[in-house]
Short mmCIF file of C-alpha atoms in Angstrom, two decimals:
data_model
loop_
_atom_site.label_atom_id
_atom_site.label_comp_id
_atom_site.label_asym_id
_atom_site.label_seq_id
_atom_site.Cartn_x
_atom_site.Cartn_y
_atom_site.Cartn_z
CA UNK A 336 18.68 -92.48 -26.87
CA UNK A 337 19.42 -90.16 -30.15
CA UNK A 338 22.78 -88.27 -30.12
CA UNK A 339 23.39 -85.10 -32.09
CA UNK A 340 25.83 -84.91 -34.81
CA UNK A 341 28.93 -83.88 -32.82
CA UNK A 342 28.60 -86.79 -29.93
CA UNK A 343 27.90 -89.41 -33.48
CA UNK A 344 31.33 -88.27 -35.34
CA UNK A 345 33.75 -87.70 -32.46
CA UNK A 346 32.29 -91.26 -31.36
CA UNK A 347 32.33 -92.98 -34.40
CA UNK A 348 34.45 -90.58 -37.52
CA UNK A 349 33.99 -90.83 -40.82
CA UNK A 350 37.08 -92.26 -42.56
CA UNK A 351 35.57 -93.92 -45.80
CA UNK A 352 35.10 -91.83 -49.17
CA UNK A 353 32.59 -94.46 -50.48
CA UNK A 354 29.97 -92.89 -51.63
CA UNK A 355 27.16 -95.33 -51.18
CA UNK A 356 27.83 -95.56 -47.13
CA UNK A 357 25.01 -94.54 -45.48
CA UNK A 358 24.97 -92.57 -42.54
CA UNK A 359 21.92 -92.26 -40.02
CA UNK A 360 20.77 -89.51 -38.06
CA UNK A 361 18.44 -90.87 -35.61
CA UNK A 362 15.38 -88.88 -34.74
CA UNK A 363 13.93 -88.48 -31.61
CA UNK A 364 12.21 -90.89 -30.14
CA UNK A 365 13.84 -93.61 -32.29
CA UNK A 366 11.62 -95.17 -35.19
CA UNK A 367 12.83 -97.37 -37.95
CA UNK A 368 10.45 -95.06 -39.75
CA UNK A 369 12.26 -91.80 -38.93
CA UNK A 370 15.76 -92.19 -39.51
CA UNK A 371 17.28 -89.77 -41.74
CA UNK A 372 20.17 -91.36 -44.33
CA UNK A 373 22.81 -89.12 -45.81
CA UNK A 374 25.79 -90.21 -47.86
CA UNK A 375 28.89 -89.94 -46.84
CA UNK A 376 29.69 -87.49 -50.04
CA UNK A 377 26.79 -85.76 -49.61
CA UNK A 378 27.92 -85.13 -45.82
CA UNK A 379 31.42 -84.23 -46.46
CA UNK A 380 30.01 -81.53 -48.48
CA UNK A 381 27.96 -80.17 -46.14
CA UNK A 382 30.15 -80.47 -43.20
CA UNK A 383 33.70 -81.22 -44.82
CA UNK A 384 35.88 -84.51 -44.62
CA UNK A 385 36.98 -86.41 -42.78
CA UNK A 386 35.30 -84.15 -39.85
CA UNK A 387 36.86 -83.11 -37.11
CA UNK A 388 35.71 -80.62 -34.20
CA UNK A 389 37.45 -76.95 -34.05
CA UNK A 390 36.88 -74.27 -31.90
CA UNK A 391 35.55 -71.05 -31.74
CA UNK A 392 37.78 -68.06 -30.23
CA UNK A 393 37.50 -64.49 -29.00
CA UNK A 394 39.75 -61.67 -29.56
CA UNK A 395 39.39 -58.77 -27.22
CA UNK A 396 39.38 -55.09 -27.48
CA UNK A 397 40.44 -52.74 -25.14
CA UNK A 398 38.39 -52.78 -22.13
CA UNK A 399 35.83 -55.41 -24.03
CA UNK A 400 36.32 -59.00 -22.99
CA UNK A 401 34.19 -61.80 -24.21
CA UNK A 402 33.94 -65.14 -22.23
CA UNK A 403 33.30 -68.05 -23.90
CA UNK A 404 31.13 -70.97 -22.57
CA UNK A 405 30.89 -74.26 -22.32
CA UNK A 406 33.98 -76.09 -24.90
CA UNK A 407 34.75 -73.64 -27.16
CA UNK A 408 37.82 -75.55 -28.10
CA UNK A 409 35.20 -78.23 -29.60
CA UNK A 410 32.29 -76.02 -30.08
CA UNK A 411 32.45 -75.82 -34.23
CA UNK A 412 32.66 -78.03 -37.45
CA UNK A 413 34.81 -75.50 -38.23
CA UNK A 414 36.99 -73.14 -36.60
CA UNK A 415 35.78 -69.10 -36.22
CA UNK A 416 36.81 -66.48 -34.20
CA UNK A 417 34.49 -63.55 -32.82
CA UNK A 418 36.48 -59.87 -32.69
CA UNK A 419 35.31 -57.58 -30.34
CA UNK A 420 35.04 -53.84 -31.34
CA UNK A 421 34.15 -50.18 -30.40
CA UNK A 422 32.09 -48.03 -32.50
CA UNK A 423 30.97 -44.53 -31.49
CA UNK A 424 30.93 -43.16 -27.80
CA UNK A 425 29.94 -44.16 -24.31
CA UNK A 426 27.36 -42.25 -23.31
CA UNK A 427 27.86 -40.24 -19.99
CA UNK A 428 24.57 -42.66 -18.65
CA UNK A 429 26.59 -45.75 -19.26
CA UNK A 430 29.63 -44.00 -17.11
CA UNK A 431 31.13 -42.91 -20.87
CA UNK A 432 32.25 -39.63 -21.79
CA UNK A 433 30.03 -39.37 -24.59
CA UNK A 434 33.22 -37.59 -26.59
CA UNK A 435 36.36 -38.67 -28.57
CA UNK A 436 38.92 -36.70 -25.95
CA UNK A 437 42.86 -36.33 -26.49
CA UNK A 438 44.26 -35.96 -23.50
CA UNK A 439 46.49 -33.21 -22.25
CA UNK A 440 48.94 -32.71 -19.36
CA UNK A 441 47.78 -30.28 -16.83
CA UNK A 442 44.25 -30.42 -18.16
CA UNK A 443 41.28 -30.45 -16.22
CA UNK A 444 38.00 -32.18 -16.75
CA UNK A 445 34.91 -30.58 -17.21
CA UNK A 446 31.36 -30.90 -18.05
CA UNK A 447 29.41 -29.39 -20.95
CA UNK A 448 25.94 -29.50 -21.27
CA UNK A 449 26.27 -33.58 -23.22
CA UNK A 450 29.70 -34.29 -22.64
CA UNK A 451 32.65 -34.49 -20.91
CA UNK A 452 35.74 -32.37 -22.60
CA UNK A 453 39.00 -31.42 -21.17
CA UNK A 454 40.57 -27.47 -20.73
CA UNK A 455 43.19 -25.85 -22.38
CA UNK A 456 46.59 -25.94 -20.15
CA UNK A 457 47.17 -23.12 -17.59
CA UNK A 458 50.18 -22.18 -16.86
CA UNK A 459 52.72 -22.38 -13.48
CA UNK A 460 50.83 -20.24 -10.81
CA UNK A 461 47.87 -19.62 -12.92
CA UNK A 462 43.84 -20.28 -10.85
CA UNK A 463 41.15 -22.07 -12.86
CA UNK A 464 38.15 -19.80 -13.09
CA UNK A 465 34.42 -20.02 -13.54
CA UNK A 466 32.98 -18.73 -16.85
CA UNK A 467 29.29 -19.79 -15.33
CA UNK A 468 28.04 -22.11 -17.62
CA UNK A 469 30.39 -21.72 -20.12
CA UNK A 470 34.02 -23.16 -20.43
CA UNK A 471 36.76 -22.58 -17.20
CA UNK A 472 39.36 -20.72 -17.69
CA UNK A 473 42.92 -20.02 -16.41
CA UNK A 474 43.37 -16.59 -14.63
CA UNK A 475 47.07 -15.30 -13.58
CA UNK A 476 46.33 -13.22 -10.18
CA UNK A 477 49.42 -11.61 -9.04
CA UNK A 478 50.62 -12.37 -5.29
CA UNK A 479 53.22 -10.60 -3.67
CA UNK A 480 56.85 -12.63 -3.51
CA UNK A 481 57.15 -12.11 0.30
CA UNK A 482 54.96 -12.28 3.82
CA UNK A 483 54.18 -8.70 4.51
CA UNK A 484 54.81 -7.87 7.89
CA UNK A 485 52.85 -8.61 11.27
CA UNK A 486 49.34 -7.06 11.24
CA UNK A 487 49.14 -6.29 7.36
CA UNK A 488 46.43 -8.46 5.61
CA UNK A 489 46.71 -9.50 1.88
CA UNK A 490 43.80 -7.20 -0.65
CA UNK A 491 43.44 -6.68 -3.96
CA UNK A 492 44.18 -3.11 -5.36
CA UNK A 493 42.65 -2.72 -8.42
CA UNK A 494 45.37 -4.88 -10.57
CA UNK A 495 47.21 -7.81 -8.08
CA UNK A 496 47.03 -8.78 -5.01
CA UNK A 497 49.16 -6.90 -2.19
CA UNK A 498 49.74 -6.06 1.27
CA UNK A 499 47.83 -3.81 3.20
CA UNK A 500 49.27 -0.36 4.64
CA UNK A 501 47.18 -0.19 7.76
CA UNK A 502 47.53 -3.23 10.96
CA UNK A 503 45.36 -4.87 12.34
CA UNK A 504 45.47 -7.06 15.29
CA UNK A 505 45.44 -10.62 15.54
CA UNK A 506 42.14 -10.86 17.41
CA UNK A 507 39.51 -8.86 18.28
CA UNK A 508 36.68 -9.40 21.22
CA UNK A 509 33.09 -10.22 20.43
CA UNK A 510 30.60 -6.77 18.99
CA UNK A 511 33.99 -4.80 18.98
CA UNK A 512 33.76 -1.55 16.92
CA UNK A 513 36.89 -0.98 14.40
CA UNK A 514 38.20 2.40 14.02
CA UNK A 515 41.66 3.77 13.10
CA UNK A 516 43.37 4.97 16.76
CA UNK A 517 45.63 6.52 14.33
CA UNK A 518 46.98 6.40 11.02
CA UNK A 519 47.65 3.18 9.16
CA UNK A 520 46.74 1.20 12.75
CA UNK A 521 43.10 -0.54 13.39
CA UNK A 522 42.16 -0.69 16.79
CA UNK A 523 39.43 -1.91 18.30
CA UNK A 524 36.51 -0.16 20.82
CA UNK A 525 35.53 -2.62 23.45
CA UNK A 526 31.53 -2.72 23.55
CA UNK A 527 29.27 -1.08 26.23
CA UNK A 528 25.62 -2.13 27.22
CA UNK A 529 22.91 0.42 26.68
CA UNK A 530 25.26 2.75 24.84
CA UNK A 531 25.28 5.39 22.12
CA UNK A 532 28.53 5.90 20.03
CA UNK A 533 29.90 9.57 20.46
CA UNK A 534 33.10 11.73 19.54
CA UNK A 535 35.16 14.07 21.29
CA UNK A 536 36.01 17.48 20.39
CA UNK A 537 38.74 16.05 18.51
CA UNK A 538 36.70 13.18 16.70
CA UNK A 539 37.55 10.19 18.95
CA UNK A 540 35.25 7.94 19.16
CA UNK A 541 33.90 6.72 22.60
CA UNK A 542 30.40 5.04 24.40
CA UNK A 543 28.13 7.50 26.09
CA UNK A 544 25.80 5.23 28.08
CA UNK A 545 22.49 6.15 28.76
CA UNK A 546 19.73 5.67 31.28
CA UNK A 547 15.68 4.94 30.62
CA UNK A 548 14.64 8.70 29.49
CA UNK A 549 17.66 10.12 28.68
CA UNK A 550 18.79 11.70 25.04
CA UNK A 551 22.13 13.05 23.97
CA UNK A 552 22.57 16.75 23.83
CA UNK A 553 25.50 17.84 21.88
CA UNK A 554 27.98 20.60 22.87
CA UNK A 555 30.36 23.04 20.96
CA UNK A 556 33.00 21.25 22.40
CA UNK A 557 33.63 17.86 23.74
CA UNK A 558 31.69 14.28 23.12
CA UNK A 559 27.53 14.89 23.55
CA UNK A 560 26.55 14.32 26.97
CA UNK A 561 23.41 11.55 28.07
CA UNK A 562 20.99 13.82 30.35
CA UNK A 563 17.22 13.73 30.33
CA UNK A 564 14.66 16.18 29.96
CA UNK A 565 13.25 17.45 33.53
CA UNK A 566 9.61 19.01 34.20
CA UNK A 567 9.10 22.94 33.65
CA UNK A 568 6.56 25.42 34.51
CA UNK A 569 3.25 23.87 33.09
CA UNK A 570 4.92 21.24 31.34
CA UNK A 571 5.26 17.56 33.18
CA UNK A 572 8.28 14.87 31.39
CA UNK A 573 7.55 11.16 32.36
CA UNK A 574 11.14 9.24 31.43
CA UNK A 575 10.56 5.64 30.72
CA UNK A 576 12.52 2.72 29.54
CA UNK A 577 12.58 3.66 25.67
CA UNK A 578 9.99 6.60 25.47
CA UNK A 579 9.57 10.07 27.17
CA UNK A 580 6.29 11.63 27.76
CA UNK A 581 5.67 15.00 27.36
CA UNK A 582 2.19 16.79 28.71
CA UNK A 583 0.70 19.91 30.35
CA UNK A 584 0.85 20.29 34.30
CA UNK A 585 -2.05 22.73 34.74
CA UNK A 586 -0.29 25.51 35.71
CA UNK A 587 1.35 27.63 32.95
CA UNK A 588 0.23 29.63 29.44
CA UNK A 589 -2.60 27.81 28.01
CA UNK A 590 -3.62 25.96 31.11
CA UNK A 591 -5.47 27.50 33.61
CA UNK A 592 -5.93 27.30 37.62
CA UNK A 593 -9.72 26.89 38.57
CA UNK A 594 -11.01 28.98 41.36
CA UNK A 595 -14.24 29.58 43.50
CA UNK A 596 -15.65 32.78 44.14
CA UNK A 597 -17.68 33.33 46.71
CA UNK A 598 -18.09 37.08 46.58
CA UNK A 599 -18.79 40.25 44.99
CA UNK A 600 -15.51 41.00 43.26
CA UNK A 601 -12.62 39.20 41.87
CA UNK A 602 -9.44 40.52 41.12
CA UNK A 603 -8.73 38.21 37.89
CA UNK A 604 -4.83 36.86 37.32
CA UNK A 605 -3.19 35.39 34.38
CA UNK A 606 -4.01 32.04 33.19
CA UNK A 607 -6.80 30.93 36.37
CA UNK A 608 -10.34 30.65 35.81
CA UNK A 609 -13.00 31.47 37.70
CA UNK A 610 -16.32 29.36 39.15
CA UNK A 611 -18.74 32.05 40.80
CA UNK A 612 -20.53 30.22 43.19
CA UNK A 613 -22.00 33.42 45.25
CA UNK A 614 -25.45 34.05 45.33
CA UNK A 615 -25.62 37.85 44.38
CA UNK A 616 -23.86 39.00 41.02
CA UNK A 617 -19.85 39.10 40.85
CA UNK A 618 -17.53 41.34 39.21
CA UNK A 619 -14.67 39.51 37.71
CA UNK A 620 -11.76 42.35 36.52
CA UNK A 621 -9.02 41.46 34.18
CA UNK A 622 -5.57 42.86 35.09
CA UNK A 623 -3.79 45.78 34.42
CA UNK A 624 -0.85 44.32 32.37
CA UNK A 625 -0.83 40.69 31.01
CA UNK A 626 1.21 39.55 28.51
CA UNK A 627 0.23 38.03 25.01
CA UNK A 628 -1.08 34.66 25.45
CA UNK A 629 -2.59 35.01 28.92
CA UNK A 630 -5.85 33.27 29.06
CA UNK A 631 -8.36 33.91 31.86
CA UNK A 632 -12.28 32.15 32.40
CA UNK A 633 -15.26 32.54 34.06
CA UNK A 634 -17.77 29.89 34.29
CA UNK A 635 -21.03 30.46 36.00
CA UNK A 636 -22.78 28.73 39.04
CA UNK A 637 -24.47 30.98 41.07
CA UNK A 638 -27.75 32.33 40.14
CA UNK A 639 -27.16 36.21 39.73
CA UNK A 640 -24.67 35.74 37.55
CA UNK A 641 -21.44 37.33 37.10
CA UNK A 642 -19.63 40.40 34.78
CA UNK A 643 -15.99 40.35 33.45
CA UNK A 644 -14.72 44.07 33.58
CA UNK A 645 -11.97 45.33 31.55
CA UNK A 646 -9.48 48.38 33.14
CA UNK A 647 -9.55 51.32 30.83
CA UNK A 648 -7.58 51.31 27.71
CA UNK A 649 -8.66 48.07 27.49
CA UNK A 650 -11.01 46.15 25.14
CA UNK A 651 -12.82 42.82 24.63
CA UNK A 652 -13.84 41.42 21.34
CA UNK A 653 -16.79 38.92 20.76
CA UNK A 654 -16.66 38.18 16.99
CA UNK A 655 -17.98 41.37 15.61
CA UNK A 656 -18.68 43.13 18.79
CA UNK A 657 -16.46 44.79 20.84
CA UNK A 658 -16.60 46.25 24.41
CA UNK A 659 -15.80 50.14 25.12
CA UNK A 660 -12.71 51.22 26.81
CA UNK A 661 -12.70 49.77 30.35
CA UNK A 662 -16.14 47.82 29.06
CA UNK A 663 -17.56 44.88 29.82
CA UNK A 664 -19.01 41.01 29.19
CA UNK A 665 -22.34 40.26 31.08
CA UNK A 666 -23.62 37.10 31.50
CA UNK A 667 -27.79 36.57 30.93
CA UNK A 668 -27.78 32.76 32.55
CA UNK A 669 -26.51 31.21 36.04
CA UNK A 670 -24.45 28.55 33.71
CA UNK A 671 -22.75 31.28 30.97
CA UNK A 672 -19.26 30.63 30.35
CA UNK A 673 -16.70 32.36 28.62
CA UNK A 674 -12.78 32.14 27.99
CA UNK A 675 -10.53 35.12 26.48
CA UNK A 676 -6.91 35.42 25.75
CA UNK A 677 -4.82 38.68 25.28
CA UNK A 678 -4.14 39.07 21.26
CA UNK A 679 -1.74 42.45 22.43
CA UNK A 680 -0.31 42.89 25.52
CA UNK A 681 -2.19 44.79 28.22
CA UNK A 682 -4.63 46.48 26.03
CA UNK A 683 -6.59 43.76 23.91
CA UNK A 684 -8.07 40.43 24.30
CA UNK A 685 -10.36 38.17 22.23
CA UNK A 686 -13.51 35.55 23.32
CA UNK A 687 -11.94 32.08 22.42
CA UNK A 688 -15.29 30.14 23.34
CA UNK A 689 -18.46 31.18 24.81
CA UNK A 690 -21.57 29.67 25.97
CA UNK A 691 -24.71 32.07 26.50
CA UNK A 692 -26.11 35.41 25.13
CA UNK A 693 -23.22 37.73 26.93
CA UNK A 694 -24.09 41.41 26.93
CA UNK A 695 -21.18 43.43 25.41
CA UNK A 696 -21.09 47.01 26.81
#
């Protein structure tokens, strides 16, 4: 079995200076023909005399330590050391700081965009602020020396931080409203379902609640009251759950009461219309007064026909055409229609919509 040059010479040291010894390095595998011969001279100066094993040591830095293995004591012809050393920064990926920092008491870590770095020092009672992406810095709010008194709350007037004037309680119920009962004091108005907020004559503030229809109608004095808006003359109101609808009755200006005539003669009133179902010709007459804005009608059905007779001092127009003084409007066919509506009171009325050739005498 060959043996390296350590295992030969701590086996078997050189302790001869002759210089014609011989020594053999046996190759591997063995072979009278492949042994290598050096003098003893010519070893000692490549490998010193008489040899003898050293070691090879490690000095550490600070947090670098290097392990040696195997025998270091033996490891060398002769003795070395390896130093280890620092150069440059840890990196913030290796868990570095990726910056030569001097530290400072009271400072505080921070991030720039490639490296940690520390703050400047605040001082006692000072807040660290954000600059966004820029460097923190210390800020000296001023807070008042004392507890301010039950009820006051702690806001900032312009320049420090102080105590409130006005009081406020210490709890307040779920979808209360705020308001100032009176000066410098916060109360707060308990909620109400289905509810408007309203004021009294003197400005206090209070729920008005209200029912499906109703709106708030405001007085010269006193808080608006909830009421809702009732049916007139012509006009019918329909109050629903979140809408109120508004329309004409049938009875009233601008709506008309149908009627059938059966006779001769009609005497005509304000806002009715007329259906003349009789068989001979029937004289329709418009009233003596009627205010502005009456309308009146007279739609045909029987076969004779039918004429609309105006009192004297009155007059009908047709477009261009107007009737004489106590004139008239003839129809020419059973199913003529025509509507008028007085333009001046008692004395004048206009055709709003016809149908037929009327005769206007």
């Amino acid at each position: 079995m060959s043996k390296n040059i350590d295992q030969i010479f701590i086996a078997n040291p050189i302790t001869t200076n002759a210089s014609t010894d011989l020594m053999y390095f046996g190759q591997s595998p063995y072979g009278v023909g492949n042994d290598a011969a050096m003098t003893y001279t010519n070893f000692a100066a490549q490998f010193g005399a008489p040899y003898t094993a050293s070691a090879l040591t490690s000095a550490n830095d600070t947090n670098v330590t290097l392990t040696l293995g195997g025998t270091p004591t033996t490891a060398l012809l002769h003795a070395a050391s390896i130093t280890a050393g620092w150069t440059g920064q840890l990196s913030l990926a290796r868990g570095g700081t990726n910056a030569n920092l001097t530290a400072s008491n009271g400072a505080i870590v921070y991030s720039t965009a490639s490296a940690m770095a520390f703050s400047a020092v605040g001082s006692t009672g000072q807040v660290l602020q954000s600059a966004g992406a820029g460097t923190p810095t210390w800020s000296t709010p001023t807070y008042p020396s004392a507890s301010g008194t039950a009820g006051k709350i702690l806001r900032s007037d312009g320049t420090n931080n102080v105590y409130s004037t006005s009081t406020f309680a210490d709890t307040y119920a779920v979808s209360t409203i705020l308001y100032a009962s009176s000066a410098n004091t916060v109360t707060g108005l308990a909620t109400a379902n289905s509810a408007a907020l309203v004021t009294n004559g003197s400005g206090v503030p209070a729920w008005q609640t209200m029912t499906a229809g109703q709106v708030l109608i405001g007085t010269t004095s006193g808080a608006p009251a909830a009421a809702a808006i009732n049916s007139g003359t012509g006009i019918l109101v329909q109050n629903s759950s979140g809408s109120i609808t508004v329309s004409l009755s049938g009875t009233g200006p601008g709506t008309l009461t149908w009627n059938d005539v059966a006779g001769t003669s009609q005497a005509a009133a304000v806002n009715n219309g007329y259906i003349i179902s009789n068989a001979g010709q029937t004289t329709v007459t418009l009233p003596a007064t009627a205010a502005e804005g009456s309308v009146f009608a007279v739609q045909g059905k029987g076969a004779a026909g039918w004429i609309l007779q105006a009192n004297t001092g009155q007059v009908v127009h047709l477009g261009s055409s107007a009737t004489s003084s106590a004139g008239s409007l003839t129809s020419t066919n059973q199913w003529d229609s025509v509507t008028i509506v007085c333009v001046t009171a008692n004395t004048t009325f206009a055709v709003t919509s016809v149908i037929g050739n009327l005769t206007v005498a």
